[in-house]
Coordinates of C-alpha atoms in Angstrom, one line a residue:
Chain Q
M1 CA 36.4 -1.8 -1.2
P2 CA 35.1 0.3 -4.2
E3 CA 33.4 3.1 -4.0
A4 CA 30.0 1.7 -5.4
Q5 CA 29.8 -0.9 -2.9
A6 CA 29.9 1.5 0.0
D7 CA 27.6 3.7 -1.9
V8 CA 24.7 0.5 -1.8
L9 CA 25.3 0.1 1.9
T10 CA 24.4 3.7 2.3
P11 CA 21.0 3.8 4.1
D12 CA 18.1 6.0 2.5
E13 CA 17.8 7.6 5.6
V14 CA 21.3 8.8 5.6
L15 CA 21.3 9.8 2.1
I16 CA 18.0 11.6 3.1
G17 CA 19.8 13.7 5.9
L18 CA 22.4 14.7 3.5
A19 CA 20.0 15.5 0.6
R20 CA 18.2 18.0 3.2
E21 CA 21.4 19.7 4.0
G22 CA 21.8 20.1 0.0
D23 CA 24.3 17.5 -0.6
R24 CA 23.8 16.8 -4.6
G25 CA 25.6 14.0 -4.6
A26 CA 23.0 12.2 -2.1
R27 CA 20.1 13.6 -3.9
E28 CA 21.5 11.8 -7.3
E29 CA 21.9 8.6 -5.5
L30 CA 18.6 8.8 -4.0
F31 CA 17.0 9.3 -7.7
R32 CA 19.5 6.1 -9.4
R33 CA 18.3 4.0 -6.4
H34 CA 14.5 4.5 -7.1
V35 CA 14.0 5.6 -10.4
G36 CA 13.7 2.1 -11.5
I37 CA 10.7 1.0 -9.7
A38 CA 9.1 4.6 -9.8
H39 CA 9.3 3.8 -13.6
R40 CA 7.8 0.6 -13.6
V41 CA 5.0 1.5 -11.3
A42 CA 4.2 4.5 -13.4
Y43 CA 4.2 2.7 -17.0
R44 CA 2.2 0.1 -15.5
L45 CA -0.6 2.7 -14.3
L46 CA -0.6 4.7 -17.4
G47 CA 0.3 2.1 -20.2
H48 CA 2.5 4.5 -22.0
E49 CA 6.1 5.5 -21.8
Q50 CA 6.4 9.1 -21.8
D51 CA 3.5 9.9 -19.7
A52 CA 5.3 7.3 -17.5
Q53 CA 8.7 9.4 -17.7
D54 CA 7.0 12.5 -17.4
A55 CA 5.1 11.0 -14.3
V56 CA 8.0 10.0 -12.7
Q57 CA 10.2 13.2 -13.4
D58 CA 7.2 15.0 -11.4
A59 CA 7.0 12.5 -8.6
L60 CA 11.1 12.9 -8.0
V61 CA 11.0 16.5 -8.5
K62 CA 8.2 16.9 -5.6
A63 CA 10.0 14.5 -3.4
L64 CA 13.4 15.8 -3.7
K65 CA 12.1 19.2 -3.4
H66 CA 10.2 18.2 -0.3
L67 CA 12.5 15.7 1.7
E68 CA 11.3 17.7 4.8
D69 CA 7.9 15.9 4.6
F70 CA 9.3 12.9 4.7
D71 CA 8.3 11.6 8.4
G72 CA 10.3 8.1 8.3
R73 CA 7.3 6.4 9.5
S74 CA 7.3 4.2 6.2
G75 CA 10.5 3.6 4.1
F76 CA 11.7 6.4 1.6
R77 CA 10.7 3.8 -1.1
T78 CA 7.0 3.6 0.1
W79 CA 6.8 7.6 0.4
L80 CA 8.4 7.9 -2.8
L81 CA 5.9 5.5 -4.6
R82 CA 2.7 7.1 -2.8
I83 CA 4.0 10.4 -4.8
V84 CA 4.8 8.1 -8.1
T85 CA 1.3 6.7 -8.2
N86 CA -0.8 10.2 -7.1
A87 CA 1.4 11.8 -10.1
S88 CA 0.6 9.1 -12.5
L89 CA -3.2 8.6 -11.5
D90 CA -3.3 12.8 -12.0
S91 CA -1.6 12.2 -15.6
G92 CA -4.0 9.6 -16.1
R93 CA -7.1 11.6 -15.2
K94 CA -5.9 14.4 -17.4
R95 CA -5.0 12.4 -20.3
R96 CA -8.5 10.2 -19.9
R97 CA -10.1 12.4 -22.9
R98 CA -7.4 11.0 -25.1
P99 CA -8.4 8.1 -27.1
T100 CA -7.6 4.4 -25.5
I101 CA -7.4 1.3 -26.8
R102 CA -10.2 -0.8 -25.9
I103 CA -10.4 -4.4 -24.9
D104 CA -12.1 -5.5 -28.7
E105 CA -9.8 -3.8 -30.5
A106 CA -7.1 -5.1 -29.1
E107 CA -8.2 -8.2 -30.0
T108 CA -9.4 -7.8 -33.2
G109 CA -7.0 -5.1 -34.5
G110 CA -6.0 -6.9 -37.3
V111 CA -2.7 -7.5 -35.8
E112 CA -0.6 -10.1 -37.1
T113 CA -0.3 -12.7 -34.6
A114 CA 1.7 -15.4 -36.1
I115 CA 5.4 -13.6 -34.4
Q116 CA 4.9 -15.0 -31.1
D117 CA 7.4 -13.6 -28.3
D118 CA 5.9 -16.1 -25.9
P119 CA 4.5 -19.1 -27.6
A120 CA 3.0 -20.5 -24.8
L121 CA 0.8 -17.6 -24.5
G122 CA 0.4 -17.7 -28.3
M123 CA 0.4 -14.1 -28.5
H124 CA 3.0 -11.1 -29.9
R125 CA 4.3 -9.2 -26.9
D126 CA 2.8 -6.1 -28.3
D127 CA -0.8 -7.8 -28.4
L128 CA -0.6 -8.8 -24.8
K129 CA 0.4 -5.2 -23.8
K130 CA -2.8 -4.1 -25.8
V131 CA -4.8 -6.3 -24.2
L132 CA -3.5 -6.2 -20.6
Y133 CA -3.6 -2.5 -20.4
A134 CA -7.2 -2.4 -21.9
A135 CA -8.0 -4.8 -19.0
L136 CA -6.4 -2.4 -16.5
D137 CA -7.9 0.7 -17.6
R138 CA -11.4 -0.7 -16.7
L139 CA -10.3 -0.9 -13.0
S140 CA -10.8 2.1 -11.1
P141 CA -7.7 4.2 -10.1
P142 CA -7.3 2.6 -6.5
I143 CA -8.0 -0.7 -7.5
R144 CA -5.6 -0.9 -10.2
A145 CA -2.7 1.1 -8.1
T146 CA -3.0 -1.8 -5.3
F147 CA -2.8 -4.4 -7.9
V148 CA 0.0 -3.0 -9.6
L149 CA 2.0 -1.8 -6.4
F150 CA 1.5 -5.4 -5.0
A151 CA 2.3 -7.2 -8.6
E152 CA 5.2 -4.8 -10.0
A153 CA 6.6 -3.2 -6.9
D154 CA 6.3 -6.6 -4.8
M155 CA 5.1 -4.4 -2.1
S156 CA 3.9 -6.2 1.0
Y157 CA 0.0 -5.8 2.0
K158 CA 1.2 -3.6 4.8
D159 CA 3.0 -1.0 3.0
I160 CA 0.1 -1.0 0.6
A161 CA -2.3 -0.2 3.1
A162 CA 0.0 2.6 4.6
L163 CA 0.3 4.2 1.3
Q164 CA -3.3 3.8 0.4
D165 CA -4.5 4.6 3.8
V166 CA -6.8 1.6 4.0
P167 CA -6.6 -1.2 5.9
V168 CA -4.9 -4.5 5.1
G169 CA -8.2 -6.4 4.7
T170 CA -9.1 -3.9 2.0
V171 CA -5.8 -4.0 0.3
M172 CA -6.2 -8.3 0.2
S173 CA -10.1 -7.8 -1.3
R174 CA -8.6 -4.9 -3.9
L175 CA -6.4 -7.9 -5.0
H176 CA -8.8 -10.5 -5.3
Y177 CA -11.3 -8.2 -6.9
A178 CA -9.0 -6.8 -9.5
R179 CA -7.6 -10.5 -10.4
Q180 CA -11.4 -11.3 -11.0
K181 CA -11.6 -8.5 -13.4
L182 CA -8.2 -9.1 -15.1
Q183 CA -8.8 -12.7 -15.5
S184 CA -12.1 -12.5 -16.7
Y185 CA -11.1 -9.8 -19.6
L186 CA -7.8 -12.1 -20.6
D187 CA -10.5 -15.0 -20.6
G188 CA -12.6 -12.8 -23.3
V189 CA -9.8 -12.3 -25.6
E190 CA -9.3 -14.8 -28.4
G191 CA -5.3 -16.0 -29.1
I192 CA -4.3 -16.4 -25.4
S193 CA -3.7 -19.6 -24.4
Chain T
M1 CA -12.0 -25.0 3.1
R2 CA -14.4 -23.4 1.0
C3 CA -14.0 -22.6 -2.7
D4 CA -14.0 -18.7 -2.0
E5 CA -11.2 -19.0 0.4
V6 CA -9.0 -21.0 -1.8
M7 CA -9.5 -18.3 -4.4
R8 CA -8.8 -15.6 -2.4
E9 CA -5.9 -17.2 -1.2
L10 CA -4.9 -17.8 -4.8
S11 CA -5.3 -14.1 -5.4
A12 CA -3.8 -12.6 -2.2
P13 CA -1.9 -15.2 -0.2
G14 CA -2.8 -15.0 3.5
G15 CA -0.8 -18.0 5.0
L16 CA -3.6 -21.0 4.2
D17 CA -1.8 -24.2 4.7
E18 CA -0.1 -25.3 1.4
S19 CA -1.1 -29.1 1.9
S20 CA -5.0 -28.2 2.4
L21 CA -5.1 -26.0 -0.5
A22 CA -3.3 -28.3 -2.9
E23 CA -5.9 -31.3 -1.5
H24 CA -8.5 -28.9 -2.5
L25 CA -7.4 -28.0 -6.0
S26 CA -7.0 -31.7 -7.1
A27 CA -10.7 -32.4 -6.0
C28 CA -12.4 -29.1 -7.3
P29 CA -12.5 -28.1 -10.8
R30 CA -13.9 -25.0 -10.4
C31 CA -10.8 -23.8 -8.1
M32 CA -8.4 -25.7 -10.4
A33 CA -9.9 -23.5 -13.3
W34 CA -9.4 -20.3 -11.2
S35 CA -5.7 -21.2 -10.5
A36 CA -5.2 -21.7 -14.1
Q37 CA -6.6 -18.3 -14.8
V38 CA -4.3 -16.8 -12.2
D39 CA -1.3 -18.3 -13.4
K40 CA -2.4 -17.3 -17.3
L41 CA -2.7 -13.6 -15.9
N42 CA 0.6 -13.9 -14.0
R43 CA 2.0 -14.8 -17.3
V44 CA 0.7 -12.0 -19.5
W45 CA 2.0 -9.8 -16.2
N46 CA 5.6 -11.2 -16.8
A47 CA 5.4 -11.1 -20.8
T48 CA 4.8 -7.5 -20.8
R49 CA 7.3 -6.1 -18.1
P50 CA 7.9 -2.4 -18.8
E51 CA 11.6 -2.1 -20.5
E52 CA 13.7 -0.2 -18.3
P53 CA 14.8 3.3 -20.4
S54 CA 18.4 3.3 -21.5
S55 CA 20.7 5.1 -18.9
S56 CA 21.1 8.3 -21.0
A57 CA 17.4 8.4 -20.7
F58 CA 17.6 8.2 -17.0
D59 CA 20.8 10.9 -17.1
T60 CA 18.4 13.4 -19.0
M61 CA 15.7 12.9 -16.4
W62 CA 18.2 13.5 -13.6
A63 CA 19.5 16.6 -15.0
K64 CA 16.2 18.0 -15.6
T65 CA 14.8 16.8 -11.9
E66 CA 18.1 18.5 -10.7
A67 CA 17.5 21.8 -12.5
M68 CA 14.1 22.1 -11.0
V69 CA 15.1 20.8 -7.6
S70 CA 17.7 23.1 -7.1
E71 CA 16.1 26.5 -8.7
P72 CA 15.1 28.8 -6.0
E73 CA 11.1 29.0 -5.5
I74 CA 10.0 32.1 -6.8
L75 CA 7.3 33.9 -4.5
P76 CA 4.2 35.6 -6.0
F77 CA 5.1 39.3 -5.4
V78 CA 2.9 42.3 -6.4
S79 CA 4.5 45.4 -6.4
A80 CA 1.7 48.3 -7.5
S81 CA 1.4 52.1 -6.8
G82 CA 0.0 54.7 -8.1
W83 CA -2.3 54.1 -11.5
K84 CA -1.3 50.3 -11.2
R85 CA -3.0 49.8 -8.6
W86 CA -6.2 51.8 -9.6
G87 CA -5.6 49.4 -13.0
L88 CA -5.9 46.3 -11.2
A89 CA -8.5 47.4 -9.0
L90 CA -10.7 47.9 -12.0
V91 CA -9.7 44.4 -13.6
T92 CA -10.7 42.8 -10.5
V93 CA -14.0 44.8 -10.5
A94 CA -14.4 43.9 -14.3
Q95 CA -14.3 40.1 -13.4
A96 CA -16.6 40.1 -10.5
A97 CA -19.1 42.0 -12.9
V98 CA -18.4 39.3 -15.5
I99 CA -18.9 36.5 -12.8
L100 CA -21.9 37.9 -11.4
I101 CA -23.7 38.6 -15.0
A102 CA -22.6 34.8 -15.6
G103 CA -24.5 33.8 -12.2
M104 CA -27.9 35.7 -12.8
Y105 CA -27.8 34.5 -16.5
G106 CA -27.5 30.8 -15.3
L107 CA -30.2 31.4 -13.0
S108 CA -32.6 32.9 -15.3
R109 CA -32.1 30.0 -17.5
P110 CA -34.9 27.5 -18.3
T111 CA -34.3 24.0 -17.2
P112 CA -33.6 21.8 -20.0
A113 CA -36.1 19.6 -20.7
I114 CA -35.4 15.9 -20.0
A115 CA -34.5 14.3 -22.9
S116 CA -35.8 10.8 -22.3
M117 CA -37.5 8.8 -19.6
H118 CA -37.1 5.1 -18.5
D119 CA -39.2 3.0 -16.0
Y120 CA -36.8 1.2 -13.6
R121 CA -38.1 -2.4 -12.5
V122 CA -36.1 -3.0 -9.1
E123 CA -36.6 -6.3 -7.1
E124 CA -37.1 -5.4 -3.3
G125 CA -33.9 -6.0 -1.6
T126 CA -31.6 -5.1 -4.5
T127 CA -29.0 -2.5 -4.1
L128 CA -29.2 0.0 -6.9
V129 CA -26.4 2.6 -7.5
V130 CA -27.8 5.9 -9.5
R131 CA -25.5 8.6 -11.0
L132 CA -27.2 12.1 -11.3
D133 CA -26.5 14.9 -13.1
G134 CA -26.9 17.7 -11.0
S135 CA -31.0 18.1 -10.7
R136 CA -31.6 16.9 -14.2
G137 CA -32.0 13.6 -13.9
V138 CA -30.4 10.0 -13.9
I139 CA -27.1 9.3 -16.3
S140 CA -27.1 5.7 -15.4
A141 CA -27.9 3.1 -12.9
I142 CA -26.3 -0.3 -12.0
E143 CA -27.6 -3.2 -9.7
V144 CA -25.0 -4.2 -7.4
R145 CA -24.4 -7.8 -7.0
P146 CA -24.6 -10.1 -5.7
Q147 CA -28.7 -10.9 -4.6
R148 CA -29.5 -11.6 -1.2
G149 CA -28.1 -14.4 0.6
E150 CA -24.4 -14.5 -0.8
S151 CA -21.3 -14.7 1.5
D152 CA -19.4 -11.9 3.4
T153 CA -16.8 -12.2 0.3
D154 CA -19.3 -11.5 -2.4
M155 CA -20.4 -8.6 -0.2
V156 CA -17.0 -7.0 -0.4
A157 CA -17.1 -8.0 -4.1
A158 CA -20.1 -5.8 -4.2
D159 CA -18.8 -2.8 -2.2
L160 CA -15.7 -2.9 -4.6
D161 CA -18.0 -2.8 -7.8
V162 CA -19.1 0.4 -6.6
L163 CA -16.0 1.7 -6.2
N164 CA -15.2 0.8 -9.5
Y165 CA -18.1 2.1 -11.2
M166 CA -18.0 5.3 -9.4
E167 CA -14.2 6.1 -9.9
S168 CA -13.4 4.7 -13.4
G169 CA -14.7 6.1 -16.6
P170 CA -15.9 7.3 -18.9
F171 CA -19.0 7.2 -17.8
E172 CA -21.9 5.0 -19.8

């Protein structure tokens, strides 16, 4: 069989063992296997491409440098996403002074909405992004992270609970709360059908 | 099946019976509207999926990551002897003096007058969250919903309102 398939079958735990012994190839495989989801989570938390890439890189450096701290109680992906989430939220706190788009600006920013990427939604994709990230920006970091980990990373309630050190019930309550807030923001924006 | 159970199920599925859910939705305009809002948020979420960086961007990121992971840890090491040691001691003493003077100045400054004062009328039994700025006064206050007599679900939402308020910014 081709080598690529053999790589796919190598469990993370085996790669971690090799990487701890200094195997560069194992480190690279762990990086490539998880960098995509790490990027998506960071982007959803920060709403900014360069900030997301910086946060992902910080997180991966920390994770790969401190693999001995991975105790195997959760999966490697969960452990890594905890580091990515913390790095992203730290980055978000640092850049909080940077002007952000508020939802009212996103609505009335004079953006032409005639070109629609998704006619069912009635708005251009870039405009939808502005509205969505303005809405996400109004959630507190732990609640935003709960929603992003569930909706973007498809994590189970149990894994999110382990990642955030909260009970499963709190995860579910946070998800409901986040939806209430996000949906009410979206409802207040004209143009989304 | 209660409306709040249905709404929570639509937000965070927990295994409620699907046929009971469908039956409730068909008979309840409020929950049907909530269901439509859930669908709308899902569609917006899916329409704004982050684009994956190019493979060359990931290659660059990997090269930087690997360089940082491979570089040996540099431990702080101070080697000083003779006049250098005296120089370090002098710098330390000077820093301590500056901190001491700054502290004394801070203690001797008069407390700034409160810029404005407001009366808060709060109904007995309501919960008020007040943000204080040291000893100078109230920065802001919010009344936490719900009012008395609401369900447990609403009480959880009230707790989350407080969490969201305390941890999100900028402060108003």
